[in-house]
Amino acid sequence: MVYIFFMPPWQHYDEPNHFEYAWLISDRGKLPAATDVDIQMRAETARSMIDNDFFRNIGFLPDPTDTSKPAWIGAYSQLSNPPLYYLIASFPLYFVRGINIADQLIVVRFVSLSFYLVTLLAAWGITRELTPVKHPLRFYLPVTLALLPGFADVMTGVNNDVAAIAFVSMCLWGCIHLIIHGARILPVIATIVLTILCVLTKETAYVALILFLITTLFVLLGEKHRRTAWILISTGSAIGLVLVFSTGDATDWYRSTAQESTTRSASPQAVVGDYVFSIEGSARNTPHWSTSLFQPLLVGPTESQNRGSYTLGAWIWADTPDEVSTLILGNGQKRIFRRVEVGMEPAFYSYSVKSSGTKGERMWVGLDPEPLNIGNNVYYDGLVLVDKSISSESPPQYSDGQGTEGVWGGEQFVNLLRNGSAEQAGLRISAWLDELGASFLPDNTRPTLILTYLLDWNDVSWHYRLTVWRLFRTFWAEFGWGHVTLKGHSPYRVLLVISFAGIIGFIVWLFRRIVTRKDIHWDVVFLLGIMLVVVWGGAISRGVLYLGQNRLYLPVARYAYPAIIPTLLILCIGWQALFWWLYRWKKTSSLAPYIQMALWLGALMVIDVYSLFSILAYYSAGA
């Protein structure tokens, strides 16, 4: 309730555009098309955003008086999202039409609050399934969920995440109930309905389909045939690996091209080694604004005289003479390339650019030929990037068949690109599944691109570190659009220590249960583990596509919140176990459980008050 009124209007992720979707349904009585817009509503919203100091530090203001075009209220339309949340949110809006637009927003925030309460109910229900009567976990999990500052902020904003989180949490409760108690008509129907609701809400809720399929297998075979279920899961996973994965793409290169053929092919025209990059000119990219192939780099200037300069080059040709793009260099806010005339025989093209020359500079190199003849196939070989300016018109002379180093313009060089001549083959997702996955994943990201990211962890470890830290901070306590942080120098380090304590406590607790052979619902553990891997894996890889864009995007915890209950379940078990061991060592009285509950509740309240103070300090500074 505090967050509904405490956070200024429009200060949640894409909140103006989410609100617009619900408003259009309420106003028109039907689902809007992806291009629908209401000029007057946009103007009123933009005016409210200005009045509430939304555009502080953004650098521009929309003009609500300009009726020739819709006022700017956000960069991304939400009108192509699944409709369920917006249909529910539109209902109360129908009864408050005509009041101030900011007050209408508050009304919809109460809809989000109701989904928050549903999530808390699911948390209690899941602990009830897993623990005996009066077990302290029935207190720890719901209370921690209720008082987690970052979660409270997201769950009281206008967005479809709140419905996705609530429905997935309820679906998880239903699945766990079915596994433990077996098939009963009402729980079965409820779980099926909840799974359908998840699909109608948001892509992050699609994990419910996986949960339901696993649960169905366990329930159909029953407790007596649980070993058979494990055999089927193991066998199915092995067969799936064979069907899902194939080889042939150039390793270390992230693909967005939808071509069915591999991006690497053997060619008698290869200049370096035996293979070349092959890009089908007729194939689209998914998403359309991405690059056919790209490779992210994190480099710094050398001690050479030409510090801050780079030279790129490649042999390029096509099936028929055409005009195509050379290598693309993404550097800072620039996307640099040349358009050149190519023939049917390999010819070398290069150019030099200046850079900022800063240490640890983020760059990327891409291939996106865009031939004038759309059906033309374009080939690249011997891709090279060096951190110096080379003016020689002669191509480099490589000292190996991989194109990793050599002499260029009379100077020794080391190629900053990995697998620049496509000699090394890597894994990809089978073409049919890659295309299917791209139609469901956010931003139409291709599963093969995500697979490349996972396999490239050593060379993009810097991105993993930034992503995990961003997810951790927003999981606990970053607010608004992720731009309002806790005051002070090291509050997140304290939260990091608390989190690690919970994880260590859980590991020790689990080890002790295994050693002492206490009952563990391994089928439920498997279900929760799959959920954690899928949801957190999806959240971590959410920003991978932007490694090939000038604007780096680091995902936030709202993409991982569909797995908030199993995540907090691990932490709460660990914290509760640590408390128990501490009080057991001190041989305290029977009041110990109540003391530890009071201490934990007090700790959460300290974090909450500190969070509210930080939010107030941020927005008061701009008042």
XYZ file of C-alpha atoms in Angstrom, residues 61-602:
542
model
C 10.466 17.051 -22.956
C 7.558 15.926 -25.150
C 5.172 18.557 -26.454
C 1.619 17.661 -25.306
C 0.199 20.595 -27.293
C 1.340 19.184 -30.638
C -1.730 17.277 -31.859
C -0.173 16.428 -35.222
C 1.403 13.308 -33.742
C 1.112 11.197 -30.570
C 3.090 12.581 -27.640
C 6.069 10.529 -26.488
C 5.289 8.494 -23.365
C 7.881 5.740 -23.746
C 10.206 4.128 -26.234
C 8.478 0.738 -26.450
C 4.835 0.034 -27.184
C 3.315 -2.841 -25.192
C 0.326 -3.353 -27.485
C 1.687 -6.587 -28.934
C 1.860 -8.235 -25.481
C -0.486 -11.091 -24.485
C -3.710 -9.402 -23.345
C -4.818 -11.022 -20.063
C -3.327 -8.581 -17.535
C -4.551 -5.589 -19.487
C -8.070 -6.984 -19.777
C -8.207 -7.385 -15.992
C -6.648 -3.951 -15.409
C -9.085 -2.271 -17.809
C -12.146 -3.279 -15.781
C -11.770 -0.773 -12.882
C -10.689 1.910 -15.359
C -14.143 1.788 -16.926
C -15.648 3.146 -13.706
C -13.163 6.000 -13.224
C -13.139 7.454 -16.729
C -12.831 11.203 -16.696
C -10.803 11.583 -13.519
C -7.200 12.759 -13.537
C -4.984 10.425 -15.576
C -2.503 10.016 -12.691
C -5.352 8.963 -10.398
C -6.441 6.409 -12.996
C -2.917 5.030 -12.829
C -3.221 4.638 -9.054
C -6.433 2.659 -9.558
C -4.619 0.193 -11.838
C -1.785 -0.070 -9.327
C -4.336 -1.520 -6.919
C -4.997 -4.251 -9.511
C -1.284 -5.054 -9.386
C -1.450 -5.122 -5.587
C -4.132 -7.805 -5.801
C -1.760 -9.958 -7.851
C 0.881 -9.318 -5.173
C -1.495 -10.758 -2.571
C -2.152 -13.784 -4.783
C 1.610 -14.399 -4.942
C 1.839 -14.253 -1.148
C -0.992 -16.778 -0.931
C 0.916 -19.090 -3.285
C 4.057 -18.752 -1.146
C 2.120 -19.788 1.966
C 0.433 -22.636 0.084
C 3.720 -24.051 -1.201
C 5.316 -24.035 2.253
C 2.159 -25.677 3.580
C 2.622 -28.507 1.084
C 6.289 -28.979 1.940
C 6.387 -28.560 5.725
C 4.607 -29.925 8.806
C 2.232 -27.850 10.921
C 3.829 -24.908 12.784
C 7.065 -25.185 10.788
C 8.883 -21.801 10.896
C 9.283 -21.786 7.111
C 5.547 -21.061 6.891
C 6.411 -17.750 8.521
C 9.770 -17.019 6.906
C 8.875 -17.384 3.228
C 5.631 -15.363 3.010
C 6.928 -12.618 5.329
C 10.212 -12.295 3.429
C 8.293 -12.162 0.154
C 5.945 -9.521 1.549
C 8.778 -7.315 2.807
C 11.312 -7.638 -0.029
C 11.672 -3.986 -1.151
C 12.511 -4.511 -4.829
C 9.718 -7.038 -5.214
C 7.196 -4.750 -3.513
C 8.131 -1.963 -5.926
C 7.625 -4.100 -9.046
C 4.439 -5.728 -7.744
C 2.726 -2.363 -7.178
C 3.543 -0.953 -10.599
C 1.388 -1.149 -13.703
C 2.939 -3.959 -15.759
C 2.107 -7.468 -16.910
C 4.974 -8.897 -14.825
C 2.740 -8.860 -11.745
C 0.157 -11.155 -13.343
C 2.852 -13.438 -14.782
C 4.485 -13.798 -11.355
C 1.166 -14.441 -9.590
C -0.132 -17.004 -12.090
C 3.198 -18.885 -12.291
C 3.380 -18.978 -8.489
C -0.141 -20.372 -8.231
C 0.599 -22.870 -11.004
C 3.700 -23.983 -9.116
C 1.572 -24.522 -6.023
C -0.844 -26.621 -8.050
C 1.973 -28.717 -9.553
C 3.571 -29.388 -6.169
C 0.177 -30.328 -4.702
C -0.436 -32.820 -7.515
C 3.001 -34.407 -7.151
C 2.625 -34.870 -3.402
C -1.068 -35.813 -3.192
C -1.733 -37.306 -6.619
C -4.398 -36.479 -9.185
C -7.640 -35.044 -7.857
C -10.193 -33.507 -10.122
C -10.323 -29.949 -8.744
C -6.533 -29.474 -8.335
C -6.017 -30.899 -11.837
C -8.548 -28.520 -13.371
C -7.155 -25.570 -11.397
C -3.582 -26.297 -12.496
C -4.603 -26.646 -16.155
C -6.482 -23.338 -16.011
C -3.535 -21.608 -14.329
C -1.156 -22.925 -16.989
C -3.394 -21.468 -19.711
C -3.554 -18.148 -17.851
C 0.256 -18.062 -17.747
C 0.450 -18.481 -21.529
C -2.035 -15.615 -21.972
C -0.033 -13.262 -19.745
C 3.637 -12.960 -20.677
C 6.574 -14.844 -22.205
C 8.310 -15.077 -18.820
C 5.348 -17.159 -17.618
C 5.747 -19.809 -20.322
C 7.845 -21.793 -17.858
C 4.479 -22.968 -16.504
C 4.159 -25.245 -19.556
C 7.382 -27.027 -18.601
C 6.253 -27.348 -14.986
C 2.900 -28.771 -16.040
C 4.427 -31.330 -18.431
C 6.862 -32.597 -15.782
C 4.078 -32.745 -13.208
C 1.816 -34.636 -15.613
C 4.496 -37.287 -16.099
C 5.007 -37.752 -12.347
C 1.261 -37.833 -11.630
C 0.357 -40.259 -14.424
C 3.002 -42.774 -13.384
C 2.288 -42.301 -9.686
C 4.507 -42.845 -6.654
C 4.935 -46.562 -7.332
C 6.405 -45.946 -10.794
C 8.513 -42.897 -9.952
C 11.683 -44.690 -11.081
C 10.089 -45.162 -14.497
C 9.420 -41.426 -14.629
C 13.101 -40.692 -13.956
C 14.126 -43.126 -16.689
C 11.748 -41.470 -19.165
C 13.040 -38.011 -18.243
C 16.658 -39.121 -18.654
C 15.967 -40.909 -21.946
C 13.884 -38.034 -23.275
C 16.593 -35.549 -22.367
C 19.226 -37.615 -24.206
C 17.050 -37.905 -27.299
C 16.225 -34.205 -27.067
C 19.898 -33.295 -27.075
C 20.351 -35.226 -30.320
C 17.325 -33.614 -31.961
C 17.874 -30.099 -30.660
C 21.555 -29.539 -31.356
C 23.466 -29.552 -34.615
C 26.864 -28.271 -35.714
C 28.276 -26.180 -38.527
C 27.949 -22.538 -37.514
C 31.122 -20.527 -37.014
C 31.992 -20.687 -33.338
C 32.327 -17.443 -31.327
C 29.944 -15.632 -33.708
C 26.421 -14.769 -32.504
C 23.758 -15.367 -35.140
C 20.586 -13.382 -35.755
C 20.177 -14.458 -39.368
C 17.208 -16.750 -40.000
C 18.941 -18.664 -42.808
C 18.546 -22.427 -42.491
C 22.044 -23.144 -43.761
C 25.071 -22.811 -41.525
C 26.985 -19.536 -41.332
C 30.197 -21.438 -42.100
C 30.827 -23.385 -45.297
C 33.743 -25.044 -47.065
C 34.766 -23.168 -50.204
C 37.468 -23.605 -52.874
C 37.649 -19.785 -52.923
C 38.687 -19.597 -49.249
C 41.704 -17.313 -48.864
C 42.603 -18.285 -45.301
C 42.129 -21.944 -44.413
C 39.344 -23.980 -46.013
C 36.162 -22.311 -44.744
C 34.356 -18.997 -45.209
C 31.456 -17.086 -43.663
C 28.332 -17.536 -45.779
C 25.407 -15.091 -45.390
C 22.199 -15.559 -47.375
C 21.095 -12.202 -48.697
C 17.434 -13.270 -48.758
C 17.365 -14.295 -45.084
C 15.858 -11.895 -42.574
C 17.315 -11.087 -39.176
C 15.413 -11.681 -35.940
C 14.915 -9.189 -34.538
C 14.994 -7.075 -37.678
C 17.233 -4.430 -36.072
C 19.960 -6.910 -35.161
C 23.017 -7.905 -37.206
C 23.259 -11.189 -39.144
C 26.396 -12.208 -37.252
C 28.340 -10.371 -34.579
C 31.127 -10.893 -32.080
C 31.359 -8.877 -28.843
C 34.759 -7.648 -27.703
C 36.176 -5.994 -24.638
C 39.527 -4.479 -25.571
C 41.841 -1.695 -24.475
C 44.481 0.419 -26.213
C 48.015 -0.899 -26.553
C 51.229 0.968 -25.929
C 51.751 1.504 -29.656
C 52.152 4.925 -31.268
C 48.703 4.631 -32.839
C 46.872 4.224 -29.536
C 43.134 4.673 -29.986
C 43.034 3.545 -33.639
C 41.700 0.349 -35.164
C 41.862 -1.179 -38.626
C 39.373 -3.730 -39.950
C 39.601 -5.849 -43.053
C 38.182 -8.897 -44.829
C 38.058 -10.669 -48.158
C 34.529 -10.272 -49.559
C 32.758 -11.634 -52.642
C 29.304 -12.769 -53.758
C 27.512 -15.182 -56.103
C 26.950 -12.260 -58.503
C 28.529 -8.759 -58.542
C 26.771 -6.536 -56.032
C 27.095 -3.687 -53.546
C 27.412 -4.900 -49.933
C 28.584 -3.755 -46.518
C 32.058 -4.414 -45.163
C 32.680 -5.450 -41.586
C 30.684 -3.354 -39.131
C 32.438 -1.889 -36.100
C 30.276 -0.926 -33.151
C 32.284 1.519 -31.090
C 30.661 3.712 -28.447
C 27.606 5.321 -30.019
C 28.748 4.703 -33.603
C 28.068 1.918 -36.080
C 30.862 2.194 -38.645
C 31.039 0.398 -41.994
C 31.561 1.005 -45.714
C 29.492 0.120 -48.771
C 31.680 -1.463 -51.454
C 31.319 -3.036 -54.886
C 32.228 -6.718 -54.812
C 32.685 -9.289 -57.550
C 32.546 -13.060 -57.774
C 36.194 -13.456 -56.739
C 37.588 -12.628 -53.277
C 38.919 -9.079 -52.905
C 40.299 -7.480 -49.768
C 38.638 -4.391 -48.260
C 39.815 -2.511 -45.163
C 39.405 0.793 -43.344
C 40.746 2.482 -40.209
C 38.849 4.313 -37.477
C 39.664 6.349 -34.404
C 38.383 5.240 -31.020
C 38.145 6.713 -27.552
C 41.213 4.758 -26.547
C 39.878 4.011 -23.064
C 40.880 0.949 -21.123
C 38.348 -1.885 -21.273
C 36.516 -0.390 -24.236
C 33.408 -2.316 -25.312
C 33.219 -2.982 -29.035
C 31.587 -5.413 -31.396
C 32.183 -6.486 -34.972
C 29.351 -7.617 -37.207
C 28.520 -9.030 -40.623
C 25.361 -7.732 -42.251
C 25.949 -7.508 -46.022
C 22.508 -6.173 -47.074
C 23.177 -6.769 -50.801
C 21.245 -4.706 -53.325
C 20.290 -7.988 -55.010
C 18.280 -9.477 -52.141
C 18.725 -13.081 -53.305
C 22.500 -12.806 -53.516
C 24.680 -14.832 -51.143
C 27.695 -13.000 -49.747
C 30.942 -14.523 -48.456
C 33.586 -13.243 -46.050
C 36.977 -14.681 -45.168
C 40.076 -13.673 -43.261
C 38.289 -11.199 -40.982
C 40.817 -9.103 -39.101
C 40.735 -6.361 -36.470
C 43.947 -4.809 -35.121
C 44.450 -2.039 -32.580
C 46.557 0.195 -34.799
C 46.141 2.278 -37.929
C 47.405 0.477 -41.037
C 47.347 2.348 -44.321
C 48.727 -0.428 -46.522
C 46.534 -1.404 -49.467
C 48.000 -4.918 -49.407
C 46.145 -7.601 -47.440
C 47.698 -9.089 -44.296
C 49.953 -12.108 -44.497
C 48.867 -14.632 -41.884
C 51.364 -16.917 -40.197
C 48.786 -19.654 -39.591
C 45.704 -21.133 -41.199
C 43.425 -19.758 -38.480
C 44.136 -16.094 -39.215
C 45.151 -15.328 -35.623
C 48.373 -13.373 -36.297
C 50.756 -12.282 -39.004
C 52.287 -9.275 -40.753
C 50.312 -6.378 -42.213
C 51.824 -3.269 -43.723
C 55.234 -4.365 -42.506
C 54.032 -4.629 -38.877
C 53.424 -7.646 -36.708
C 49.834 -7.947 -35.468
C 47.569 -10.167 -33.396
C 43.991 -10.478 -34.647
C 41.538 -9.250 -31.995
C 38.756 -11.319 -33.594
C 38.238 -14.917 -32.575
C 37.756 -17.466 -35.367
C 38.102 -14.743 -37.974
C 38.308 -17.182 -40.885
C 35.466 -19.484 -39.770
C 37.771 -22.482 -39.476
C 36.266 -23.622 -36.175
C 32.726 -25.040 -36.105
C 30.425 -24.631 -33.127
C 27.078 -25.851 -31.851
C 23.771 -24.405 -32.961
C 20.114 -25.147 -32.315
C 18.426 -27.108 -35.098
C 16.941 -24.759 -37.689
C 13.286 -25.670 -37.054
C 13.572 -25.182 -33.293
C 15.646 -22.040 -33.715
C 12.883 -20.511 -35.819
C 10.184 -21.657 -33.409
C 12.065 -20.301 -30.398
C 12.600 -16.923 -32.050
C 8.833 -16.489 -32.348
C 8.378 -16.916 -28.567
C 11.485 -15.470 -26.931
C 11.623 -11.762 -26.000
C 12.882 -9.502 -28.807
C 12.605 -12.540 -31.130
C 16.045 -13.598 -29.950
C 17.227 -16.791 -31.612
C 17.969 -19.716 -29.244
C 21.221 -20.312 -31.146
C 22.381 -16.836 -30.169
C 21.711 -17.619 -26.490
C 23.532 -20.955 -26.839
C 26.552 -19.147 -28.274
C 26.491 -16.791 -25.293
C 26.470 -19.703 -22.857
C 29.384 -21.391 -24.639
C 31.290 -18.112 -24.923
C 31.260 -17.494 -21.164
C 35.039 -17.190 -20.900
C 35.294 -14.335 -23.416
C 32.217 -12.477 -22.174
C 32.771 -13.117 -18.473
C 32.767 -9.335 -17.979
C 29.168 -9.264 -19.216
C 28.162 -12.102 -16.892
C 29.608 -10.195 -13.933
C 27.764 -6.989 -14.833
C 24.516 -8.886 -15.458
C 24.576 -10.911 -12.245
C 25.398 -7.832 -10.169
C 22.555 -5.901 -11.814
C 20.131 -8.769 -11.193
C 21.248 -9.025 -7.582
C 20.808 -5.316 -6.859
C 17.381 -5.096 -8.487
C 16.314 -8.348 -6.814
C 16.855 -6.779 -3.410
C 16.374 -3.040 -3.647
C 16.571 -0.913 -6.791
C 13.454 1.002 -7.655
C 11.562 2.850 -10.369
C 13.136 2.070 -13.729
C 16.106 0.595 -11.876
C 17.552 4.109 -11.487
C 16.805 4.665 -7.786
C 19.375 2.915 -5.592
C 19.949 2.553 -1.876
C 21.786 5.469 -0.291
C 25.279 4.939 1.072
C 28.510 3.342 -0.061
C 28.079 -0.359 0.642
C 24.474 -1.382 1.402
C 24.490 -3.942 -1.416
C 27.622 -5.561 -0.018
C 25.768 -6.118 3.239
C 22.895 -7.674 1.298
C 25.416 -9.799 -0.607
C 26.799 -11.184 2.660
C 23.254 -11.925 3.862
C 22.464 -13.709 0.592
C 25.633 -15.809 0.656
C 24.864 -16.776 4.253
C 21.466 -18.070 3.137
C 22.969 -20.056 0.239
C 25.679 -21.592 2.426
C 23.106 -22.440 5.101
C 20.943 -24.164 2.484
C 23.843 -26.212 1.116
C 24.781 -27.388 4.620
C 21.126 -28.112 5.441
C 20.677 -30.160 2.248
C 23.920 -32.059 2.831
C 22.878 -32.945 6.377
C 19.488 -34.213 5.206
C 21.134 -36.393 2.572
C 23.684 -37.775 5.042
C 21.057 -38.491 7.703
C 18.763 -39.956 5.021
C 15.814 -37.788 5.907
C 12.920 -37.730 3.465
C 13.327 -35.326 0.561
C 10.743 -34.887 -2.192
C 13.287 -35.265 -5.005
C 10.558 -34.914 -7.614
C 9.610 -31.527 -6.124
C 13.308 -30.580 -5.871
C 13.682 -31.449 -9.557
C 10.637 -29.354 -10.470
C 11.920 -26.348 -8.507
C 15.414 -26.814 -9.938
C 14.124 -26.806 -13.520
C 12.152 -23.648 -12.769
C 15.198 -21.905 -11.299
C 17.418 -22.855 -14.229
C 14.901 -21.836 -16.908
C 13.772 -18.564 -15.317
C 17.124 -17.331 -14.006
C 18.846 -18.558 -17.179
C 16.358 -16.572 -19.236
C 16.901 -13.496 -17.078
C 20.694 -13.696 -17.321
C 20.604 -14.100 -21.104
C 17.929 -11.415 -21.606
C 20.516 -8.762 -22.528
C 22.736 -10.910 -24.753
C 21.261 -9.526 -27.972
C 22.512 -6.059 -27.049
C 26.124 -7.237 -27.090
C 25.802 -6.527 -30.814
C 24.304 -3.067 -30.286
C 25.835 0.244 -29.275
C 23.550 0.491 -26.234
C 24.344 -2.217 -23.718
C 21.308 -3.506 -21.836
C 21.642 -5.268 -18.485
C 18.488 -7.177 -17.439
C 16.741 -6.564 -14.134
C 15.249 -8.962 -11.603
C 11.635 -8.605 -12.746
C 12.489 -11.168 -15.447
C 13.589 -13.587 -12.707
C 10.708 -12.870 -10.311
C 8.501 -15.656 -11.752
C 10.915 -17.895 -9.810
C 10.799 -15.677 -6.706
C 9.267 -18.404 -4.501
C 11.849 -21.162 -5.172
C 14.613 -18.539 -4.954
C 13.485 -17.266 -1.565
C 12.742 -20.831 -0.486
C 16.453 -21.625 -0.777
C 17.467 -18.465 1.083
C 14.854 -18.839 3.829
C 15.767 -22.480 4.460
C 19.400 -21.425 4.742
C 18.706 -18.475 7.059
C 16.373 -20.523 9.233
C 18.949 -23.316 9.478
C 21.679 -20.861 10.492
C 19.417 -19.418 13.184
C 18.606 -22.897 14.449
C 22.258 -23.927 14.702
C 23.143 -20.688 16.471
C 20.450 -21.083 19.126
C 21.180 -24.787 19.495
C 24.817 -23.959 20.234
C 23.807 -21.394 22.866
C 21.301 -23.830 24.392
C 18.659 -21.150 24.646
C 15.135 -21.619 25.937
C 11.975 -22.586 24.099
C 11.566 -18.910 23.224
C 14.409 -19.218 20.702
C 12.164 -19.736 17.631
C 10.139 -16.648 18.495
C 13.269 -14.618 19.131
C 14.707 -15.560 15.748
C 11.407 -14.702 14.024
C 11.385 -11.302 15.730
C 15.014 -10.700 14.770
C 14.386 -11.597 11.140
C 11.231 -9.493 10.985
C 13.160 -6.597 12.494
